[in-house]
């Protein structure tokens, strides 16, 4: 323990310390304290709508908030794979936030979907950090373009709700860097978010809110973050440790407790008052960055924003299956709409992100509007609250409706109580009454379409093969009904792609054995093998892979090409053409298969993507700059990003499991300088070094008896046996006898050659 000498502060300093300490703790639930020329800053959830509470405040969505447009939550929006759309939605959210008096919107929420059971997967974007990062950059730019701030959350590794306030996530550094921190890094470096929200959980033994490595060394020193760090609501356990670690603002306010603790620590000499001043400086900057510069006319926004919510929801829908062109529905067909969710839709999850929508479009009304009320019958099929006898009757009437229709469209999904902040799910199944309805209807209907409303992945078993089409509706926000009708009727050509894998079974998922942990510890045993990285690397069958999604038109790719532009960069090109009869959008996905490496790498990783809208017959050539990070892995032993030299493969794909073209190319990659080799480096490293290796071989060969010199297969077996030894150990071996002086000379000679 360090001994601190308590201090006598002069009265000006003492007043300033008190004022600073007060400013660094919230005034109430949603705003900061005003003082020192800094105005009070108002914050609100977030992320997919503005939850501005007028009355009783809470952070779990219990109490009402003012009406605001409910855009699709993250699970939906991310399935659009469309950064431009994210930006547009961000702008609309910024305008609404502004008009409701909100300075900072608490989002985007960009934790990685480690397990489909995660309670907040409906809010989060994807299992892939690059997709998450690019979409989040666009979202932040959109919101901040209106002058409203964002708070990128929850930093970091908040991939579960179970025990979220206490759980210690034990994660190896490669998984942290490559998977869990990567999207945050991307946003910080490319969109300059005004704030970052620290998570509740601990990482490797240190709570995020008190984690200096995370909040200062990585976030600020490495990534250059210059905004404010705010705590998740109530996340701080030790105010002084939090400030010292780099957490600026405590939210919500803790009354006198937080400020008093800071003042006492300064007086006791254990906290430098400069740290308080620095954090207050960041608060001032946040106030400046979010200062009101423009006025928005809210009245005109409501309708325009609802239309945008409809467009966004339409782009979020993923057409999973469409046998014999069952969809789109055609005018004149008799349609049976089944399932209570068609009249009482689910379009968001529970918890702090819960938005009070300005209106809600009901699927049944919208389908009737589009196809003619007389062609569409409705039957509830199940009841959220009903009993077993009633359930049987509901299914019978649904089957009756289905058997006299051309197509039965069944609405099934999860309810808000199934997917919420605060707890994780325990299984992936749809409610039993929904499964029973699908099973019964599929047996009698001429054609069956299933429309899913679910914030998190649900199992499509055992009914998948019994139905003709499946529309993955995710959580679509307030325009749920019109957006689904648009896609079902073909007014909108589906263009969403899965941002997460749909597995065959829960037990197939990579975190199955380690989720959600026990006794307040969760081990990220699967390391970097999250989502498709795991399924593809282990060749495990999935129901639908990451990146999958159908369209009512077809696209063909041609002329793929890759040009290496540097030792660690390349540019890829491909032409895509709409070969069908309808306007549509294709998501072109590029994956990279890595060169052989010392570390075990996923067999492919998403490197780039682009969404392109094409008229029938139209084609476009797309170009992708692939930077160093696309090829690199985190080299934990050297604490650096590292690009292995060797042959890589560009894979042009329709999903993580459907590769259309491959192109191989060589990268020179990173090479250790001779001076990076030490006596502790392995024999393998020495021999593999492009300059040192050959020199070493010459020295060794000179020492060998003539008879052995030429036998290269024997030599390489010998080398394999010793390659993991340190050079120091190897050099001392009888028969090797390389003196340290000889090795030094060798490195000097190599240094002169490079
Ligand atoms: C959530 C945050 C949210 C905050 C304020 C917390 O419970 O984790 O995402 O922004 O409450 O409502």
XYZ file of C-alpha atoms and ligand atoms in Angstrom:
766
model
C 0.000 0.000 0.000
C 1.152 3.492 -0.807
C 1.196 5.966 2.028
C -0.509 9.189 1.116
C 0.130 12.421 2.862
C -3.078 14.298 3.545
C -3.048 17.793 2.122
C -4.034 21.280 3.112
C -5.521 22.934 0.050
C -5.830 26.673 -0.243
C -9.429 27.807 -0.321
C -9.516 28.504 -4.085
C -8.131 25.074 -4.910
C -10.414 23.441 -2.432
C -13.466 25.169 -3.935
C -12.402 24.158 -7.395
C -11.919 20.526 -6.392
C -15.408 20.493 -4.880
C -16.905 22.059 -7.966
C -15.132 19.626 -10.287
C -16.130 16.632 -8.197
C -19.762 17.758 -8.312
C -19.666 18.198 -12.080
C -18.413 14.660 -12.573
C -21.504 13.035 -11.115
C -24.984 13.279 -12.675
C -27.491 15.854 -11.468
C -30.227 13.240 -11.646
C -31.096 10.196 -13.712
C -30.548 11.694 -17.146
C -28.555 14.913 -16.930
C -25.284 16.320 -15.734
C -24.727 19.158 -13.298
C -24.410 22.719 -14.539
C -21.414 24.774 -13.387
C -18.012 26.271 -14.225
C -19.570 27.672 -17.396
C -20.662 24.208 -18.551
C -24.357 23.704 -19.216
C -26.230 20.638 -18.051
C -26.119 17.860 -20.648
C -29.224 15.734 -21.188
C -28.824 12.069 -22.109
C -31.460 9.551 -23.205
C -31.671 6.004 -24.531
C -31.237 4.865 -27.347
C -30.333 3.300 -29.457
C -33.182 2.814 -31.996
C -35.487 5.565 -30.767
C -35.394 8.409 -28.270
C -36.631 7.385 -24.824
C -37.092 10.763 -23.242
C -38.748 10.352 -19.895
C -40.771 13.247 -18.562
C -42.047 11.732 -15.344
C -40.600 8.900 -13.279
C -37.164 7.931 -14.537
C -35.727 4.424 -14.790
C -33.147 2.570 -16.821
C -35.128 -0.576 -17.515
C -37.939 0.836 -19.608
C -40.671 0.456 -16.958
C -41.921 4.025 -17.017
C -43.368 5.864 -19.934
C -41.447 8.118 -22.260
C -42.499 10.695 -24.795
C -43.615 9.413 -28.194
C -40.748 8.977 -30.630
C -40.184 7.023 -33.822
C -39.294 3.430 -33.048
C -36.818 2.434 -35.765
C -35.827 -1.221 -36.090
C -33.584 -2.289 -33.189
C -29.978 -3.274 -33.940
C -30.722 -6.887 -34.903
C -32.991 -5.626 -37.657
C -30.988 -2.644 -38.845
C -27.765 -4.627 -39.022
C -29.403 -7.172 -41.309
C -29.686 -4.390 -43.872
C -25.878 -4.442 -44.252
C -26.374 -0.877 -45.370
C -24.180 1.885 -43.919
C -26.056 4.589 -45.869
C -29.310 3.524 -44.287
C -27.688 3.486 -40.833
C -26.538 7.034 -41.404
C -29.993 8.159 -42.508
C -31.589 6.555 -39.454
C -28.896 8.132 -37.280
C -29.724 11.567 -38.682
C -33.425 11.121 -38.016
C -32.669 9.987 -34.462
C -30.430 12.994 -33.966
C -33.180 15.335 -35.126
C -35.719 13.729 -32.812
C -33.291 13.803 -29.923
C -32.691 17.468 -30.524
C -36.360 18.300 -30.713
C -36.947 16.448 -27.429
C -34.169 18.385 -25.751
C -31.672 15.522 -25.702
C -27.963 16.270 -26.152
C -26.582 12.731 -26.163
C -28.306 9.624 -27.477
C -27.127 6.574 -25.531
C -26.108 4.343 -28.424
C -25.136 2.593 -30.606
C -24.993 -0.666 -28.650
C -22.338 -2.700 -30.402
C -21.382 -5.656 -28.266
C -20.658 -8.809 -30.198
C -23.341 -11.488 -30.303
C -21.415 -14.276 -28.692
C -24.391 -16.541 -28.054
C -27.868 -16.319 -29.564
C -29.140 -16.622 -25.995
C -27.848 -13.162 -25.093
C -30.738 -11.083 -23.724
C -29.760 -7.965 -25.653
C -28.942 -9.539 -28.995
C -32.014 -7.694 -30.320
C -30.184 -4.413 -29.655
C -26.748 -5.501 -30.827
C -25.676 -5.736 -34.446
C -23.784 -8.868 -35.294
C -21.455 -11.724 -34.464
C -18.882 -10.072 -36.749
C -16.810 -7.074 -35.673
C -16.214 -5.619 -39.132
C -19.886 -5.554 -40.033
C -20.650 -4.133 -36.594
C -17.895 -1.536 -36.877
C -18.819 -0.250 -40.315
C -22.501 0.041 -39.477
C -21.757 1.742 -36.173
C -19.465 4.286 -37.845
C -22.284 5.245 -40.207
C -24.792 5.444 -37.352
C -22.539 7.670 -35.235
C -21.805 9.944 -38.185
C -25.534 10.229 -38.845
C -26.480 11.158 -35.282
C -23.503 13.429 -34.720
C -24.082 15.141 -38.063
C -27.105 16.761 -36.410
C -25.010 18.041 -33.522
C -26.324 15.444 -31.076
C -23.785 13.270 -29.285
C -23.575 9.480 -29.119
C -22.417 7.099 -26.444
C -20.946 3.931 -27.878
C -21.797 1.133 -25.495
C -21.155 -1.072 -23.583
C -17.382 -0.925 -23.416
C -16.579 -3.777 -23.338
C -17.425 -7.499 -23.533
C -20.991 -7.053 -22.302
C -22.148 -10.033 -24.345
C -24.525 -11.441 -21.769
C -27.067 -10.250 -19.266
C -26.729 -13.010 -16.676
C -24.951 -11.476 -13.708
C -24.041 -8.509 -15.869
C -23.283 -6.269 -12.886
C -20.795 -8.696 -11.391
C -19.650 -11.222 -13.929
C -15.966 -11.491 -14.748
C -15.428 -12.224 -18.445
C -12.224 -14.209 -18.820
C -11.098 -13.555 -22.374
C -7.734 -14.092 -24.034
C -6.135 -11.045 -25.553
C -6.448 -12.203 -29.143
C -10.201 -12.649 -28.776
C -10.429 -9.253 -27.126
C -8.491 -7.487 -29.842
C -9.831 -9.339 -32.860
C -13.454 -9.780 -31.805
C -14.690 -7.902 -28.761
C -12.800 -4.589 -28.914
C -12.421 -4.339 -32.642
C -15.755 -2.655 -33.504
C -15.230 -0.091 -30.729
C -11.779 0.627 -32.107
C -13.210 1.065 -35.589
C -15.813 3.558 -34.416
C -13.404 5.515 -32.247
C -10.896 5.826 -35.065
C -13.353 6.552 -37.865
C -16.294 8.425 -36.371
C -14.920 10.250 -33.324
C -17.872 9.499 -31.036
C -18.533 12.131 -28.379
C -18.682 9.534 -25.624
C -18.180 5.897 -24.749
C -20.170 4.094 -22.054
C -18.265 1.660 -19.870
C -19.887 -1.717 -19.229
C -21.051 -3.236 -15.959
C -19.008 -6.441 -16.142
C -15.369 -7.111 -15.389
C -12.767 -8.239 -17.915
C -10.050 -10.543 -16.673
C -10.626 -9.575 -13.076
C -11.020 -5.799 -13.424
C -14.425 -4.103 -13.637
C -14.698 -2.143 -16.873
C -15.562 1.036 -14.999
C -12.377 0.792 -12.975
C -10.208 -0.665 -15.676
C -7.308 1.606 -16.552
C -5.981 -0.741 -19.212
C -9.323 -0.536 -21.020
C -10.360 3.075 -20.448
C -6.995 4.779 -20.713
C -4.273 2.601 -22.178
C -6.351 1.136 -24.988
C -9.163 3.629 -25.520
C -7.212 6.865 -25.233
C -3.502 6.108 -25.559
C -3.736 3.517 -28.324
C -6.872 4.523 -30.208
C -6.723 8.257 -29.595
C -10.220 8.654 -28.116
C -10.719 12.268 -27.119
C -14.309 12.177 -25.860
C -15.918 11.522 -22.514
C -16.273 8.170 -20.774
C -19.580 7.803 -18.948
C -20.472 4.893 -16.690
C -23.305 2.566 -17.543
C -26.118 3.456 -15.172
C -24.927 2.513 -11.719
C -21.831 0.662 -12.924
C -19.330 2.399 -10.651
C -18.290 0.480 -7.586
C -15.408 2.695 -6.480
C -15.630 6.308 -7.667
C -11.991 7.140 -7.041
C -10.717 4.013 -8.788
C -13.077 4.763 -11.694
C -11.824 8.312 -12.174
C -8.241 7.174 -11.878
C -8.883 4.527 -14.513
C -10.245 7.141 -16.930
C -14.000 7.172 -16.288
C -15.081 10.810 -16.379
C -18.789 11.036 -15.624
C -20.748 8.981 -13.109
C -24.359 8.310 -14.158
C -26.880 8.572 -12.745
C -25.883 10.955 -9.984
C -25.140 9.387 -6.611
C -26.025 12.441 -4.543
C -23.063 13.515 -2.447
C -21.502 10.062 -2.350
C -19.438 10.136 -5.559
C -18.321 13.781 -5.285
C -17.468 13.399 -1.574
C -15.329 10.361 -2.296
C -13.365 12.312 -4.911
C -12.846 15.296 -2.636
C -11.770 13.075 0.243
C -9.256 11.281 -1.974
C -7.740 14.579 -3.131
C -7.490 15.760 0.478
C -5.928 12.477 1.481
C -3.339 12.862 -1.247
C -4.357 9.683 -3.042
C -5.923 11.433 -6.053
C -4.346 14.151 -8.117
C -6.786 17.048 -8.608
C -5.459 17.421 -12.148
C -7.354 14.246 -13.047
C -10.606 15.932 -12.025
C -9.743 18.989 -14.075
C -9.002 16.813 -17.094
C -12.347 15.035 -16.827
C -14.165 18.363 -16.407
C -12.377 19.525 -19.564
C -13.842 16.545 -21.391
C -17.297 17.363 -20.075
C -16.880 20.933 -21.325
C -15.868 19.632 -24.715
C -18.924 17.374 -24.831
C -21.124 20.383 -24.035
C -19.414 22.349 -26.819
C -19.668 19.535 -29.339
C -23.372 19.057 -28.688
C -24.272 22.746 -28.467
C -27.466 23.638 -30.317
C -26.742 25.186 -33.671
C -29.889 24.378 -35.630
C -33.616 24.210 -34.955
C -35.695 21.345 -36.229
C -39.353 21.397 -37.087
C -40.635 18.381 -35.245
C -44.133 18.466 -36.707
C -42.934 17.550 -40.182
C -40.611 14.830 -38.873
C -43.215 12.440 -37.519
C -44.552 11.357 -40.901
C -41.185 11.483 -42.673
C -39.554 9.480 -39.904
C -42.279 6.879 -39.983
C -41.646 6.458 -43.698
C -37.943 6.121 -43.002
C -38.724 3.540 -40.293
C -40.713 1.635 -42.941
C -37.890 1.781 -45.448
C -35.390 0.677 -42.785
C -37.596 -2.185 -41.675
C -38.061 -3.297 -45.282
C -34.301 -3.433 -45.729
C -33.864 -5.322 -42.465
C -36.066 -8.256 -43.451
C -34.205 -11.386 -44.537
C -35.910 -13.815 -46.902
C -34.525 -17.129 -45.676
C -36.397 -19.614 -47.825
C -38.640 -19.308 -50.872
C -39.428 -22.654 -52.470
C -41.129 -22.620 -55.866
C -41.375 -18.824 -55.793
C -44.069 -18.907 -53.149
C -43.299 -15.256 -52.520
C -44.110 -12.597 -53.472
C -47.834 -13.059 -52.966
C -49.810 -12.295 -56.079
C -52.927 -10.164 -56.489
C -55.994 -12.344 -56.775
C -54.641 -15.066 -54.484
C -56.691 -15.922 -51.432
C -54.555 -15.400 -48.353
C -55.073 -16.698 -44.813
C -53.214 -14.534 -42.301
C -52.748 -16.541 -39.118
C -51.282 -15.805 -35.714
C -52.064 -13.147 -33.155
C -48.781 -11.386 -33.862
C -50.372 -10.194 -37.131
C -52.667 -7.928 -35.135
C -50.575 -7.422 -32.019
C -47.026 -7.321 -33.387
C -43.739 -7.502 -31.529
C -41.312 -4.960 -32.846
C -38.796 -4.258 -30.109
C -37.332 -5.852 -26.994
C -37.637 -5.021 -23.328
C -35.452 -2.821 -21.151
C -33.793 0.554 -21.433
C -34.114 0.713 -25.213
C -37.901 0.480 -25.095
C -39.411 3.258 -27.204
C -42.927 4.664 -27.013
C -43.757 4.651 -30.754
C -45.545 7.477 -32.555
C -47.754 4.820 -34.207
C -47.676 1.138 -35.106
C -48.498 -0.419 -38.463
C -50.321 -3.723 -38.043
C -49.378 -6.514 -40.456
C -52.968 -7.666 -41.067
C -54.205 -4.153 -41.921
C -51.306 -3.558 -44.254
C -51.662 -6.895 -46.050
C -55.377 -6.209 -46.502
C -54.604 -2.739 -47.845
C -52.129 -4.150 -50.315
C -54.068 -7.181 -51.559
C -57.682 -6.213 -50.979
C -59.554 -6.915 -47.746
C -61.902 -9.408 -49.441
C -58.971 -11.672 -50.424
C -57.499 -11.860 -46.917
C -58.978 -13.837 -44.021
C -57.579 -13.759 -40.507
C -57.528 -16.277 -37.719
C -55.655 -15.824 -34.423
C -54.221 -19.374 -34.299
C -52.973 -18.958 -30.710
C -53.432 -16.622 -27.853
C -50.731 -15.103 -25.710
C -52.912 -15.492 -22.662
C -55.199 -18.404 -23.570
C -55.661 -21.872 -22.035
C -55.194 -25.328 -23.603
C -58.793 -25.977 -24.664
C -59.022 -22.568 -26.258
C -55.675 -23.238 -27.980
C -57.049 -26.365 -29.696
C -60.015 -24.438 -31.020
C -57.818 -21.613 -32.243
C -55.681 -24.034 -34.210
C -58.722 -25.730 -35.700
C -60.184 -22.473 -36.983
C -56.786 -21.433 -38.319
C -56.538 -24.718 -40.233
C -59.998 -24.176 -41.641
C -58.994 -20.737 -42.895
C -55.728 -22.119 -44.259
C -57.292 -25.010 -46.159
C -59.513 -22.755 -48.230
C -56.705 -20.268 -49.052
C -54.038 -20.295 -51.742
C -51.362 -19.288 -49.258
C -51.291 -19.382 -45.463
C -49.077 -16.717 -43.890
C -48.318 -17.563 -40.262
C -46.981 -14.920 -37.870
C -44.917 -16.410 -35.052
C -42.162 -15.133 -32.814
C -41.010 -14.087 -29.391
C -42.639 -11.711 -26.963
C -41.022 -8.865 -25.151
C -40.866 -10.922 -21.981
C -38.797 -13.520 -23.875
C -36.040 -11.116 -24.904
C -34.997 -8.273 -22.750
C -32.211 -6.476 -21.073
C -31.513 -7.943 -17.651
C -31.649 -11.670 -18.437
C -30.592 -14.132 -21.113
C -32.786 -16.675 -22.839
C -32.479 -20.332 -21.885
C -33.424 -21.874 -25.209
C -33.980 -20.928 -28.844
C -37.472 -22.319 -29.249
C -40.582 -20.522 -30.365
C -43.515 -20.700 -27.948
C -45.138 -24.146 -28.033
C -48.488 -22.752 -29.263
C -46.713 -21.159 -32.244
C -44.951 -24.410 -33.102
C -48.238 -26.289 -32.885
C -49.856 -23.794 -35.256
C -47.093 -24.135 -37.861
C -47.240 -27.906 -37.680
C -51.023 -28.086 -38.089
C -51.317 -25.453 -40.803
C -48.419 -26.757 -42.909
C -50.271 -30.083 -43.186
C -53.426 -28.550 -44.667
C -52.337 -25.404 -46.507
C -51.574 -25.393 -50.225
C -48.605 -23.117 -49.513
C -47.252 -22.043 -46.134
C -45.232 -18.929 -45.392
C -43.814 -18.314 -41.910
C -43.088 -14.733 -40.827
C -40.840 -14.483 -37.777
C -40.787 -11.609 -35.281
C -37.861 -12.189 -32.973
C -35.151 -9.986 -31.573
C -32.802 -12.938 -31.158
C -32.244 -16.025 -33.284
C -34.891 -18.730 -32.939
C -34.619 -22.357 -33.929
C -36.304 -23.216 -37.251
C -36.528 -26.860 -36.220
C -38.319 -29.165 -36.551
C -40.652 -27.356 -38.945
C -38.246 -25.824 -41.449
C -38.786 -28.364 -44.230
C -42.570 -28.401 -43.785
C -43.039 -24.829 -44.977
C -42.500 -23.188 -48.357
C -41.149 -19.803 -47.369
C -39.630 -18.185 -44.288
C -39.376 -14.447 -43.745
C -37.041 -13.422 -40.924
C -38.616 -10.235 -39.611
C -36.381 -9.655 -36.567
C -37.563 -6.776 -34.466
C -38.670 -4.252 -37.049
C -39.743 -1.169 -35.137
C -43.047 0.642 -35.482
C -43.387 0.151 -39.245
C -43.356 -3.614 -38.746
C -46.700 -4.198 -40.468
C -46.175 -2.095 -43.567
C -42.607 -3.320 -44.036
C -43.656 -6.973 -43.851
C -46.544 -6.332 -46.255
C -44.110 -4.568 -48.630
C -41.858 -7.620 -48.750
C -44.636 -10.230 -48.851
C -46.285 -8.503 -51.797
C -43.060 -7.659 -53.639
C -43.411 -3.871 -53.353
C -40.013 -4.131 -51.703
C -37.569 -6.719 -52.964
C -35.938 -8.292 -49.883
C -32.283 -7.397 -49.554
C -31.425 -8.171 -45.925
C -28.662 -10.627 -45.097
C -28.105 -12.477 -41.844
C -25.782 -10.618 -39.517
C -25.668 -13.753 -37.363
C -25.777 -17.474 -38.001
C -28.938 -19.512 -37.464
C -27.640 -22.793 -36.016
C -29.241 -26.209 -36.257
C -29.274 -26.566 -32.482
C -28.277 -24.603 -29.427
C -25.729 -27.278 -28.584
C -23.933 -26.463 -31.859
C -23.216 -22.885 -30.849
C -19.576 -22.022 -30.109
C -20.176 -20.724 -26.578
C -22.584 -23.514 -25.635
C -20.419 -24.989 -22.877
C -19.296 -21.626 -21.564
C -22.405 -19.487 -21.565
C -23.360 -17.736 -19.336
C -20.705 -19.076 -16.967
C -21.086 -19.824 -13.310
C -20.212 -18.386 -9.954
C -19.776 -14.944 -11.489
C -17.148 -16.061 -13.972
C -17.641 -16.637 -17.697
C -14.809 -18.135 -19.731
C -14.620 -17.200 -23.389
C -13.234 -20.633 -24.186
C -14.010 -20.436 -27.897
C -11.629 -17.461 -28.180
C -11.783 -15.898 -31.660
C -14.036 -18.645 -32.979
C -17.267 -16.698 -32.609
C -20.260 -17.165 -34.921
C -19.403 -18.194 -38.472
C -15.701 -18.230 -37.627
C -16.486 -21.321 -35.570
C -19.049 -23.009 -37.815
C -16.950 -22.688 -40.973
C -13.658 -23.618 -39.302
C -15.156 -26.748 -37.763
C -17.237 -27.572 -40.840
C -20.374 -27.668 -38.741
C -23.705 -27.674 -40.487
C -25.887 -24.654 -39.810
C -29.476 -23.942 -40.782
C -28.595 -20.609 -42.394
C -25.132 -19.131 -42.513
C -24.019 -15.618 -41.700
C -24.537 -13.444 -44.786
C -27.404 -15.515 -46.190
C -30.481 -13.873 -47.675
C -32.600 -14.364 -50.815
C -34.004 -11.893 -53.302
C -36.835 -11.947 -55.857
C -34.243 -11.286 -58.532
C -30.868 -12.901 -59.275
C -27.373 -11.471 -59.370
C -24.316 -12.719 -61.202
C -20.702 -11.877 -60.475
C -17.955 -11.551 -63.048
C -14.350 -10.426 -63.526
C -13.141 -10.770 -59.958
C -9.690 -9.360 -59.610
C -7.169 -8.572 -56.906
C -4.140 -6.311 -57.066
C -1.597 -6.323 -54.275
C -0.790 -2.694 -53.504
C 1.672 -3.056 -50.614
C 3.294 -5.689 -48.434
C 0.091 -5.728 -46.379
C -2.674 -4.289 -48.561
C -4.596 -5.058 -51.730
C -7.458 -3.806 -53.854
C -10.188 -6.175 -54.984
C -12.682 -5.637 -57.770
C -15.752 -7.450 -58.971
C -18.609 -6.756 -61.331
C -22.132 -7.580 -60.229
C -25.152 -7.678 -62.533
C -28.874 -7.946 -61.877
C -29.782 -10.884 -64.067
C -33.464 -11.082 -63.143
C -36.660 -9.205 -63.866
C -36.984 -6.983 -60.794
C -35.124 -4.071 -59.265
C -33.143 -5.359 -56.303
C -30.126 -4.891 -54.062
C -27.249 -7.297 -53.661
C -24.862 -7.436 -50.723
C -21.456 -8.321 -52.116
C -19.347 -10.006 -49.442
C -15.589 -10.484 -49.510
C -13.893 -12.862 -47.137
C -10.199 -13.512 -46.651
C -8.752 -16.947 -45.966
C -5.485 -16.362 -44.106
C -1.983 -17.461 -45.009
C -0.514 -20.269 -42.885
C 0.183 -18.887 -39.451
C 1.755 -19.776 -36.135
C -1.618 -19.152 -34.516
C -4.860 -20.948 -35.260
C -6.956 -18.633 -37.372
C -10.571 -18.887 -38.578
C -10.669 -20.288 -42.096
C -12.306 -17.142 -43.384
C -13.195 -13.726 -42.068
C -15.336 -10.976 -43.512
C -13.037 -8.367 -45.026
C -15.401 -6.021 -46.837
C -18.921 -5.688 -48.175
C -21.022 -3.355 -50.225
C -24.718 -3.113 -50.902
C -25.640 -2.141 -54.405
C -29.086 -1.440 -55.910
C -29.458 -2.541 -59.542
C -32.204 -2.365 -62.146
C -32.809 -5.481 -64.244
C -29.865 -5.915 -66.613
C -27.810 -3.233 -64.866
C -24.287 -4.005 -63.709
C -21.742 -2.220 -61.579
C -18.060 -2.760 -60.885
C -17.230 -2.460 -57.203
C -13.808 -1.792 -55.786
C -12.660 -2.609 -52.261
C -9.499 -1.374 -50.582
C -8.334 -4.078 -48.222
C -6.125 -2.598 -45.558
C -3.617 -4.207 -43.255
C -6.141 -5.056 -40.547
C -8.088 -7.297 -42.922
C -5.109 -9.648 -43.070
C -3.677 -9.210 -39.591
C -4.115 -11.160 -36.411
C -3.230 -10.027 -32.913
C 0.178 -11.357 -31.987
C -0.200 -11.640 -28.228
C 3.440 -12.456 -27.568
C 4.600 -9.297 -29.319
C 1.523 -7.189 -28.382
C 1.044 -6.086 -31.967
C -1.016 -6.613 -35.106
C 0.852 -8.956 -37.388
C 0.451 -9.812 -41.069
C 1.911 -13.217 -41.856
C 3.840 -13.387 -45.111
C 2.372 -15.967 -47.495
C -0.493 -16.906 -49.761
C -3.934 -15.552 -48.932
C -7.213 -16.240 -50.641
C -9.860 -13.722 -51.560
C -13.275 -15.340 -51.413
C -16.164 -13.647 -53.119
C -19.225 -15.055 -51.419
C -22.994 -15.039 -51.146
C -22.681 -16.011 -47.486
C -20.018 -17.333 -45.132
C -20.725 -20.828 -46.500
C -21.376 -20.119 -50.167
C -18.228 -19.065 -51.978
C -18.712 -17.996 -55.588
C -15.086 -17.227 -56.560
C -11.669 -17.580 -55.017
C -8.469 -15.785 -55.980
C -5.088 -16.472 -54.451
C -2.439 -13.830 -53.938
C 0.798 -13.402 -52.034
C 1.589 -10.792 -49.433
C 5.095 -10.087 -48.226
C 3.549 -9.312 -44.862
C 5.530 -8.414 -41.779
C 9.028 -9.657 -41.232
C 10.870 -9.551 -37.953
C 14.019 -7.488 -38.122
C 17.143 -9.536 -37.268
C 17.356 -7.533 -34.063
C 13.938 -8.906 -33.011
C 15.544 -12.358 -32.742
C 16.975 -13.158 -29.349
C 18.289 -16.237 -27.605
C 14.730 -16.691 -26.276
C 13.232 -16.776 -29.777
C 12.456 -20.260 -31.053
C 14.704 -22.177 -33.391
C 11.797 -22.109 -35.860
C 11.741 -18.312 -35.862
C 15.482 -18.172 -36.500
C 15.371 -20.657 -39.366
C 12.254 -19.146 -40.922
C 13.662 -15.657 -40.948
C 14.186 -14.778 -44.615
C 17.692 -13.380 -44.092
C 18.897 -14.991 -40.878
C 17.551 -18.450 -41.784
C 19.724 -19.073 -44.851
C 22.814 -17.681 -43.110
C 22.201 -19.963 -40.158
C 21.750 -22.946 -42.440
C 25.113 -22.190 -44.036
C 26.809 -22.043 -40.640
C 25.149 -25.304 -39.584
C 25.948 -27.053 -42.841
C 29.607 -26.113 -42.494
C 29.659 -27.934 -39.148
C 28.021 -31.126 -40.454
C 29.858 -34.251 -41.543
C 29.953 -34.432 -45.365
C 27.711 -37.528 -45.426
C 24.790 -35.721 -43.734
C 25.087 -32.436 -45.530
C 23.069 -33.338 -48.569
C 20.249 -35.238 -46.854
C 17.606 -32.554 -46.759
C 14.708 -34.761 -45.605
C 16.691 -35.909 -42.576
C 17.648 -32.316 -41.860
C 14.085 -31.095 -41.992
C 12.910 -33.894 -39.643
C 15.661 -32.893 -37.249
C 14.626 -29.287 -37.504
C 11.003 -30.180 -36.761
C 12.087 -31.963 -33.604
C 13.920 -28.977 -32.247
C 11.975 -26.065 -33.680
C 10.127 -25.181 -30.495
C 13.340 -24.939 -28.434
C 14.749 -21.541 -27.674
C 17.834 -20.714 -29.697
C 19.732 -20.337 -26.420
C 19.039 -23.993 -25.502
C 19.636 -25.273 -29.018
C 22.925 -23.442 -29.434
C 24.352 -25.305 -26.446
C 23.503 -28.765 -27.848
C 26.465 -31.093 -28.423
C 27.076 -31.093 -32.144
C 25.509 -27.663 -32.574
C 27.855 -25.708 -30.382
C 27.049 -22.256 -31.629
C 28.647 -19.661 -29.428
C 26.749 -16.501 -28.528
C 29.458 -14.608 -30.354
C 28.805 -16.582 -33.546
C 25.073 -15.883 -33.280
C 25.726 -12.186 -32.705
C 27.955 -12.088 -35.769
C 25.218 -13.751 -37.745
C 22.646 -11.170 -36.677
C 25.054 -8.363 -37.501
C 25.635 -9.832 -40.958
C 21.886 -10.225 -41.445
C 21.315 -6.646 -40.293
C 23.730 -5.432 -42.944
C 21.874 -7.385 -45.613
C 18.423 -5.963 -44.759
C -28.274 -0.011 -19.890
C -27.767 1.051 -20.856
C -28.675 2.246 -20.804
C -28.749 2.753 -19.372
C -29.652 3.962 -19.208
C -28.537 0.521 -18.500
O -29.265 -0.412 -17.753
O -27.334 -1.063 -19.818
O -27.719 0.533 -22.156
O -28.208 3.237 -21.681
O -29.273 1.724 -18.544
O -30.967 3.599 -19.367
